[in-house]
Short mmCIF file of C-alpha atoms in Angstrom, two decimals:
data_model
loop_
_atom_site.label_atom_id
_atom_site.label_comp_id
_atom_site.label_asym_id
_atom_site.label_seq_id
_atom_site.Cartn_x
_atom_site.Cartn_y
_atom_site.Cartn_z
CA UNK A 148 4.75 19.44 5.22
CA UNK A 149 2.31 16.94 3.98
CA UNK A 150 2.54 13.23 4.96
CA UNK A 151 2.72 10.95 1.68
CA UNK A 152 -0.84 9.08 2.01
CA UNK A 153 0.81 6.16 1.42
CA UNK A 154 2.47 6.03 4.48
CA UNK A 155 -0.47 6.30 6.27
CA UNK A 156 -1.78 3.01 4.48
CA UNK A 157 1.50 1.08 5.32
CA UNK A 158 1.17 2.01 8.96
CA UNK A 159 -2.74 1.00 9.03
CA UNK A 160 -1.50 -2.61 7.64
CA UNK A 161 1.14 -2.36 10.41
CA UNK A 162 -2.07 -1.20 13.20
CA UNK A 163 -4.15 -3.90 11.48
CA UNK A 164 -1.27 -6.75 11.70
CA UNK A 165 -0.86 -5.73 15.38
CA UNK A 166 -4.59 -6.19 16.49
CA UNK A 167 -5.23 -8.47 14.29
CA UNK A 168 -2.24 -10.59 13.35
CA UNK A 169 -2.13 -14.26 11.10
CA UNK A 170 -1.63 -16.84 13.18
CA UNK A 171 -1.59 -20.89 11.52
CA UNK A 172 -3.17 -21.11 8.54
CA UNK A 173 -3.74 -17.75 8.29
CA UNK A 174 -0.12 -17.03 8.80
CA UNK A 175 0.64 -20.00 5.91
CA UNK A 176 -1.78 -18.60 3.35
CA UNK A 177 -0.09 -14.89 3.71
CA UNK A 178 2.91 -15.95 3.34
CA UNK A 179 1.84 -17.76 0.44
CA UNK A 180 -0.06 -15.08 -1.30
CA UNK A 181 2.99 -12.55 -0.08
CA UNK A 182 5.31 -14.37 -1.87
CA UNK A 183 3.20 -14.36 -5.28
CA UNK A 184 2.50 -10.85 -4.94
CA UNK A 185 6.59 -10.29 -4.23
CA UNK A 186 7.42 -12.11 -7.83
CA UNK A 187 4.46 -10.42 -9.81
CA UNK A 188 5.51 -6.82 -8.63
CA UNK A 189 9.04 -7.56 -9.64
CA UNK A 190 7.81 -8.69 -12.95
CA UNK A 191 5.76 -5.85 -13.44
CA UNK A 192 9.24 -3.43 -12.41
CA UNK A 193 10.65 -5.59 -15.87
CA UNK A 194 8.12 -5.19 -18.21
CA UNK A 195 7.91 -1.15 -17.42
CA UNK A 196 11.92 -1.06 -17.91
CA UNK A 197 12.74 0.28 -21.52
CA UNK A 198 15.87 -1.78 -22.44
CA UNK A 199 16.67 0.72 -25.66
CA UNK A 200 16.26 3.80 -22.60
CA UNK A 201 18.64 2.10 -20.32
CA UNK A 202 21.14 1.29 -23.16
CA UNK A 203 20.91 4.92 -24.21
CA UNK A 204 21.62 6.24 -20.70
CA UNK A 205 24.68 4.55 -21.12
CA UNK A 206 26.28 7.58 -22.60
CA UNK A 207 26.16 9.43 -19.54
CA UNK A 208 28.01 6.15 -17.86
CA UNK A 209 29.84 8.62 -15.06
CA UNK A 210 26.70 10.30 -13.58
CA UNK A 211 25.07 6.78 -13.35
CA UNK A 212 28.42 5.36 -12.13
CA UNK A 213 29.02 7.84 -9.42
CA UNK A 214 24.99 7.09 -8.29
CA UNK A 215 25.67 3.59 -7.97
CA UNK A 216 28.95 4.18 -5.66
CA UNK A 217 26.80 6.82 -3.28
CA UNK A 218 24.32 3.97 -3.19
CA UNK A 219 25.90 0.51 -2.90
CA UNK A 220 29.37 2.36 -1.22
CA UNK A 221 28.96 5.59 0.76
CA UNK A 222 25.38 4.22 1.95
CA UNK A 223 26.63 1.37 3.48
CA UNK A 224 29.87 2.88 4.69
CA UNK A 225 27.69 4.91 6.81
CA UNK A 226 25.47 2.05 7.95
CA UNK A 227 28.62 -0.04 9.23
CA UNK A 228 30.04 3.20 11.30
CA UNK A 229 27.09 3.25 13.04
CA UNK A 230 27.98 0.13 14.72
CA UNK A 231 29.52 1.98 17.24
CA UNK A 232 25.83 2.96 18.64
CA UNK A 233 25.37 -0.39 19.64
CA UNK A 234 24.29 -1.01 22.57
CA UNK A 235 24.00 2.47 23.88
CA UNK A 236 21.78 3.79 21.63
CA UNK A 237 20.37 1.16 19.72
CA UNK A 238 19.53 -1.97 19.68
CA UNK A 239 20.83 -4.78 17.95
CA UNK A 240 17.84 -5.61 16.16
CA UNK A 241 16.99 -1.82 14.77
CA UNK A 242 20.85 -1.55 14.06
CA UNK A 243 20.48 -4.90 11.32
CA UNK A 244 17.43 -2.74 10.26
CA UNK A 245 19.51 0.14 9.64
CA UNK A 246 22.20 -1.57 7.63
CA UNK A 247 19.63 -3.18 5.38
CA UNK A 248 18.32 0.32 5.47
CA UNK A 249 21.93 1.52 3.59
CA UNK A 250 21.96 -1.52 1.10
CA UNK A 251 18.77 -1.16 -0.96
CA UNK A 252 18.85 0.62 -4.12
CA UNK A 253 17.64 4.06 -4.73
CA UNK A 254 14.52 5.32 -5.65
CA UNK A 255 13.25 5.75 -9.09
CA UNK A 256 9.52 7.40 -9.53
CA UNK A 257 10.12 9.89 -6.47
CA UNK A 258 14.32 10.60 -7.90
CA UNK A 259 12.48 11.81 -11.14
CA UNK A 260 10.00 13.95 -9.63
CA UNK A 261 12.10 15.77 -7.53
CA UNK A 262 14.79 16.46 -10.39
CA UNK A 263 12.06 17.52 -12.30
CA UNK A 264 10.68 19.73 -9.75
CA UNK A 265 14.59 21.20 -9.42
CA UNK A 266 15.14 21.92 -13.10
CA UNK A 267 17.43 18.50 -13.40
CA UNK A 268 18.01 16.18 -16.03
CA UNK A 269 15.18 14.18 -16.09
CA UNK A 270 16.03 11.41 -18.28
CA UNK A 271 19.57 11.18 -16.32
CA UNK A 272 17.60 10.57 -13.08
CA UNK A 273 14.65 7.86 -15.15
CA UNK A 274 18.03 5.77 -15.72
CA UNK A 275 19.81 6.71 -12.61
CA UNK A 276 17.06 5.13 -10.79
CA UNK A 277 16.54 2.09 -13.02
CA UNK A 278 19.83 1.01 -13.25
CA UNK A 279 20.17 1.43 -9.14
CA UNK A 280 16.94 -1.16 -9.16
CA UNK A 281 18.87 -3.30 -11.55
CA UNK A 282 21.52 -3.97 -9.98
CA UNK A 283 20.28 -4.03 -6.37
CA UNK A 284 18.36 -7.19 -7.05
CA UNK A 285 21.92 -9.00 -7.42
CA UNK A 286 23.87 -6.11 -4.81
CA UNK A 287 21.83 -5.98 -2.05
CA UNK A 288 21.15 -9.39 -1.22
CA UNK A 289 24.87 -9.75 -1.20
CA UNK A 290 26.06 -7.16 0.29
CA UNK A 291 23.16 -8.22 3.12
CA UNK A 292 25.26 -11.99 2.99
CA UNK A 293 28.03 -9.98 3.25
CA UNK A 294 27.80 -7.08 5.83
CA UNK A 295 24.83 -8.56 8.09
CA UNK A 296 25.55 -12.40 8.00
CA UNK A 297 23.91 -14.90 9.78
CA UNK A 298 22.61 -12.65 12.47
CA UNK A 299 20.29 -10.65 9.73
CA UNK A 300 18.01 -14.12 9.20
CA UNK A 301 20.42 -16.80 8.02
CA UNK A 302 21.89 -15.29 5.01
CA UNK A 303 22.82 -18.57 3.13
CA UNK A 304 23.14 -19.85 -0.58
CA UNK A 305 19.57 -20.81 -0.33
CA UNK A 306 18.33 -17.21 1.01
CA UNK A 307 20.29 -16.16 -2.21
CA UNK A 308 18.64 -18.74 -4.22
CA UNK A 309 15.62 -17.17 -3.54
CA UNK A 310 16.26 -13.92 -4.40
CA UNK A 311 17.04 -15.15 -7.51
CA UNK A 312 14.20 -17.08 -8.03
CA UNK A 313 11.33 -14.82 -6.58
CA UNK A 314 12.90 -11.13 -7.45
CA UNK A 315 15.27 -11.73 -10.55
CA UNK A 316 13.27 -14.34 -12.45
CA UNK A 317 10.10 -12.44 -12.49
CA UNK A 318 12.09 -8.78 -13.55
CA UNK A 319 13.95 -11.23 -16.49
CA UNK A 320 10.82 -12.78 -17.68
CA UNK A 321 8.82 -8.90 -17.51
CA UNK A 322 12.03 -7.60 -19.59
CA UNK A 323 11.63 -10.71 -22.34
CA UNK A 324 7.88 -10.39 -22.20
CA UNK A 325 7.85 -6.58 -22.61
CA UNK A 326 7.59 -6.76 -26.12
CA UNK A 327 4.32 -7.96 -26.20
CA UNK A 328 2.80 -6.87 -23.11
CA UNK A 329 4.69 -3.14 -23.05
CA UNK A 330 1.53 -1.93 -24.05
CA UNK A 331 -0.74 -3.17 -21.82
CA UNK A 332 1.49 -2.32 -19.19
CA UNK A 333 1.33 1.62 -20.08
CA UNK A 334 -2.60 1.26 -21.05
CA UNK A 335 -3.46 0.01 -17.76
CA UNK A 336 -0.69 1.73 -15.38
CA UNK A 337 -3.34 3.05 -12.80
CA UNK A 338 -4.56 -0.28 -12.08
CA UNK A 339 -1.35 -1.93 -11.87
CA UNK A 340 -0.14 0.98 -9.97
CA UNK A 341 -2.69 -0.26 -7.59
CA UNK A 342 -1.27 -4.10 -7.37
CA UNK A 343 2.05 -2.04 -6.80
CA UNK A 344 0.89 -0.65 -3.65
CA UNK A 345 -1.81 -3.58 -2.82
CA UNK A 346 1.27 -6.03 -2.46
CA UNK A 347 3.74 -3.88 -0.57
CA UNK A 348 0.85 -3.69 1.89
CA UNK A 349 0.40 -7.34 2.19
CA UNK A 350 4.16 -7.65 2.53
CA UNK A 351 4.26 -4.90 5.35
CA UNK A 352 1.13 -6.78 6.83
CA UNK A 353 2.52 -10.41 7.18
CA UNK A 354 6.00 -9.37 8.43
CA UNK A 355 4.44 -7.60 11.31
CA UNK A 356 2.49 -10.53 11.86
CA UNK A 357 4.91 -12.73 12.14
CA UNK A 358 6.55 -10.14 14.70
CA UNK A 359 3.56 -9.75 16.85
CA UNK A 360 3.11 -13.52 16.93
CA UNK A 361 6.72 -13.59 17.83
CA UNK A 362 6.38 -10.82 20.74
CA UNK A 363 9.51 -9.04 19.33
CA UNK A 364 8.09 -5.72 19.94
CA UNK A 365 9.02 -6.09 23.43
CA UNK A 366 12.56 -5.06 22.01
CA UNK A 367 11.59 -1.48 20.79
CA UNK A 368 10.62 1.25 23.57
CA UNK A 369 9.75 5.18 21.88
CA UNK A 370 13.32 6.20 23.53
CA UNK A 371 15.12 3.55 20.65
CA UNK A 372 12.58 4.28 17.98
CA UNK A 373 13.52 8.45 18.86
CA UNK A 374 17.45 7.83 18.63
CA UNK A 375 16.96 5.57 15.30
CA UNK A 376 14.96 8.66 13.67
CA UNK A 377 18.22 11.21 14.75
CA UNK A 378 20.46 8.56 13.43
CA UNK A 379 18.46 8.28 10.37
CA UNK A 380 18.44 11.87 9.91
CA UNK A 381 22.66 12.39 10.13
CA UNK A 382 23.11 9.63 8.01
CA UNK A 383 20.02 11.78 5.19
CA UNK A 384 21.92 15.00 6.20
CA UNK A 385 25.37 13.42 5.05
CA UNK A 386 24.75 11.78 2.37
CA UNK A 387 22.70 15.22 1.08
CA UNK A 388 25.69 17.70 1.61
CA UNK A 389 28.14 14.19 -0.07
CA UNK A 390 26.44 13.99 -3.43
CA UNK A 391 25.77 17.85 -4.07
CA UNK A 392 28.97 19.00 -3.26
CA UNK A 393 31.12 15.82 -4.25
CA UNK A 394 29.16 16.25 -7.58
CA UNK A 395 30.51 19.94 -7.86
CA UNK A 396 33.94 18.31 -7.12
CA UNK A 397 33.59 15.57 -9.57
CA UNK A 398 32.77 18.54 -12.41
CA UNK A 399 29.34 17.69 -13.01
CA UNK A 400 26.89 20.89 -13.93
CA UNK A 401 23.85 21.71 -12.40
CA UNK A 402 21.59 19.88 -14.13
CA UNK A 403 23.47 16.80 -13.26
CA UNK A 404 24.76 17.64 -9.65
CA UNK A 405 20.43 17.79 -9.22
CA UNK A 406 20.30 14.21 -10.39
CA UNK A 407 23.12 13.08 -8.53
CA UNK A 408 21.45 15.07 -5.03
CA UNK A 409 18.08 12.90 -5.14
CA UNK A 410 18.74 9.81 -6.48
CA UNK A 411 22.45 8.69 -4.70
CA UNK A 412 20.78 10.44 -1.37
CA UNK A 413 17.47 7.96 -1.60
CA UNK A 414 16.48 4.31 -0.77
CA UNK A 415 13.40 2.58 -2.75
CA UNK A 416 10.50 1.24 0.01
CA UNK A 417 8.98 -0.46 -3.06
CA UNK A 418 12.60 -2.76 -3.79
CA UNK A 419 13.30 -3.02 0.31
CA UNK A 420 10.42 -4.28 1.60
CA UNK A 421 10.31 -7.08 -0.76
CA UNK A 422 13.87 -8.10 -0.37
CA UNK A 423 13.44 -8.00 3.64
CA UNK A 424 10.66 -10.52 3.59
CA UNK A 425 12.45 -12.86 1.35
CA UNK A 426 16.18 -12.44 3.14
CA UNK A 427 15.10 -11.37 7.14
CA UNK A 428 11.77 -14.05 7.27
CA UNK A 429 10.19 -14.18 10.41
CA UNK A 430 12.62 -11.45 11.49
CA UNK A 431 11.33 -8.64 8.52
CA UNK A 432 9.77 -6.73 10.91
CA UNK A 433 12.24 -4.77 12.96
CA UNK A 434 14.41 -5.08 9.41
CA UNK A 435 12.18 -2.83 7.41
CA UNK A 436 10.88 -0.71 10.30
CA UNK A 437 14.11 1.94 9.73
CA UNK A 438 13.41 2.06 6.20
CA UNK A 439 9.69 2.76 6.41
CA UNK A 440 10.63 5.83 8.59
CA UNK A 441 13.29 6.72 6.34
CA UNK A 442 11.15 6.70 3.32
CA UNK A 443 8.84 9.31 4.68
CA UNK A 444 12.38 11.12 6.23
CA UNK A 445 13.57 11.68 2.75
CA UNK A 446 10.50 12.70 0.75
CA UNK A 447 9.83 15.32 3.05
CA UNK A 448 13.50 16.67 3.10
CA UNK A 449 13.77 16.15 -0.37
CA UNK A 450 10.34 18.18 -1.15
CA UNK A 451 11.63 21.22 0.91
CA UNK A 452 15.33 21.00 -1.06
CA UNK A 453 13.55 20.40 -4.32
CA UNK A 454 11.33 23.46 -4.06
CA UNK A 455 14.37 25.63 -3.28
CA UNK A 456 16.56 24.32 -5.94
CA UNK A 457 13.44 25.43 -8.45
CA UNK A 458 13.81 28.83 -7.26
CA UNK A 459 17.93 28.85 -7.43
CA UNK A 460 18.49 32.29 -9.21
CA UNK A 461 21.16 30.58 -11.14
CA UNK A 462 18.39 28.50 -12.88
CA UNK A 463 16.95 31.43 -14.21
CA UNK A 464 16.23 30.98 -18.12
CA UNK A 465 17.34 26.96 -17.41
CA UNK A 466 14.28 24.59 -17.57
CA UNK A 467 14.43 20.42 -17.43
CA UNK A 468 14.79 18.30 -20.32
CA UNK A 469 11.97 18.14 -21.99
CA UNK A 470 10.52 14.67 -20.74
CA UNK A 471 10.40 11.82 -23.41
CA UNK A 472 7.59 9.39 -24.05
CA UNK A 473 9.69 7.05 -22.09
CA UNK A 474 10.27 9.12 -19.54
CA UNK A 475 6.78 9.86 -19.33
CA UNK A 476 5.76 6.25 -18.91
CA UNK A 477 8.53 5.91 -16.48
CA UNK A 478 6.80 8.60 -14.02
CA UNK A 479 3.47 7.69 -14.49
CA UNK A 480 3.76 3.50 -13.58
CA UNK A 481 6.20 4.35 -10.58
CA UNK A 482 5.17 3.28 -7.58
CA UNK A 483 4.31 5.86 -4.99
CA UNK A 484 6.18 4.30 -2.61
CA UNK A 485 9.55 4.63 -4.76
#
């Protein structure tokens, strides 16, 4: 199965922050830039939402409903039982990763191409996914204040502060501004897809900096990293098997059950990484180093389940939804990263 490119750039700005890590006023200017490119990406995710899209996925209020509880509920249910691993078989510092891991919202470009690749509903999983990176912005920093505490990188009224200020902000002023800059947005979506990426990577890069500068690598041998990727995989495995068969319990149909499958089983790298340099600091590091491997966990599991579910013999004579404009705009200025 093919490795998503991108994850080969995020680990080169991890390899590149390791040999070559910001120190003084290197480390200062990063930061600075890093936290400029944080706000304009979460600006951008506002101006690309379609307000009138998200109001009319309303009407299908129990799909999105039940995606939000798998996300923000069963995801971090799962991340707090596994703090019976600790010490045995991980550390500490990889299990506040992993809970982080279970708090960020879902993913929205790679949701919709896998229900589309299934025969889902395609404009369910376009809102699905926007209204999971919605509300995480305001549910994952508190949950994080919540469930992690001061040990995650002094969760305070200040670290919420600035979630407010550097990731909700920027989305409200992108949804107000979309209006007039909509357009531009969708004309130039290539390019801006390429700020996307360019400022996860400079996030990635000046976390690990600050780690290697730190030394905290000392803390992670390949026999922790090994059991965090079986953990990983369970908690993918469970939460797989939860929302396609809890969606058949629930009464959903096929179409929607799809929907349900890839975007309540999925956490965004593109929202995560963000919030973990804003909320872990100096600490982001080990916090996003779960989720990274996660990311690339679930698209390949997901691509493999997708591709089956295309060839279910019970789809036979059932396409997707025929994608709208909207939905069309929504796939094309996702992030590859999710």
């Amino acid at each position: 199965m093919p490795i998503d490119p991108y994850i080969l750039l995020l680990l080169g700005a991890v390899g590149l922050a390791a040999l070559l890590p910001a120190r003084g006023t290197a480390a200062d200017v990063s930061s600075g830039v890093s936290t400029a490119a944080i706000a304009f990406l979460f600006f951008l995710y506002g101006a690309r939402l379609s307000t009138r899209e998200a109001l009319d996925g309303l009407r299908h209020w129990r799909l999105h409903v039940t995606v939000l509880a798998c996300t923000f509920v069963a995801f971090p249910l799962l991340g707090l039982a596994a703090r019976g691993l600790v010490p045995v078989i991980l550390t500490h510092p990889l299990y506040q990763g992993l809970l982080f891991l279970t708090l960020v919202p879902s993913t929205v470009q790679s949701s919709i191409a896998f229900t589309s690749m299934a025969r889902g509903n395609v404009p369910a999983a376009i809102c699905a996914g926007s209204f999971s990176s919605l509300v995480g912005i305001i549910a994952t920093p508190l949950l994080a204040a919540a469930l992690l505490g001061g040990s995650g990188g002094g969760f305070s009224a200040d670290s919420l502060l600035k979630i407010v200020l550097q990731l909700l902000v920027p989305f409200l002023a992108g949804q107000l501004l979309r209006r007039w800059i909509g357009g531009f947005v969708t004309r130039h979506k290539k390019g801006l897809g390429l700020v996307d990426r360019g400022s996860i990577l400079l996030v990635v890069y000046t976390a690990f900096s600050q780690g290697m500068v730190q030394g905290i690598w000392h803390q992670v041998s390949p026999l922790r990293l090994g059991a965090l990727l079986v953990v990983e995989a369970v908690i993918l495995a469970v939460m797989l098997l939860l929302t396609w068969y809890g969606g058949k319990a629930l009464g959903f149909g096929r179409e929607d059950r799809i929907t349900l499958q890839f975007a309540g089983s999925k956490k965004s790298l593109a929202a995560g990484l963000p919030m973990a340099s804003v909320l872990f600091g100096a600490h982001a590091s080990l916090a996003v180093l779960p989720l990274m491997l996660f990311h690339q966990m679930q698209l390949m599991v997901c691509a493999v389940i997708a591709k089956r579910r295309s060839h279910d013999p019970r789809a036979a004579g059932v396409s997707a939804p025929e994608p709208t404009a909207a939905s069309r705009t929504a796939v094309g200025t996702g992030t590859r990263s999710g």
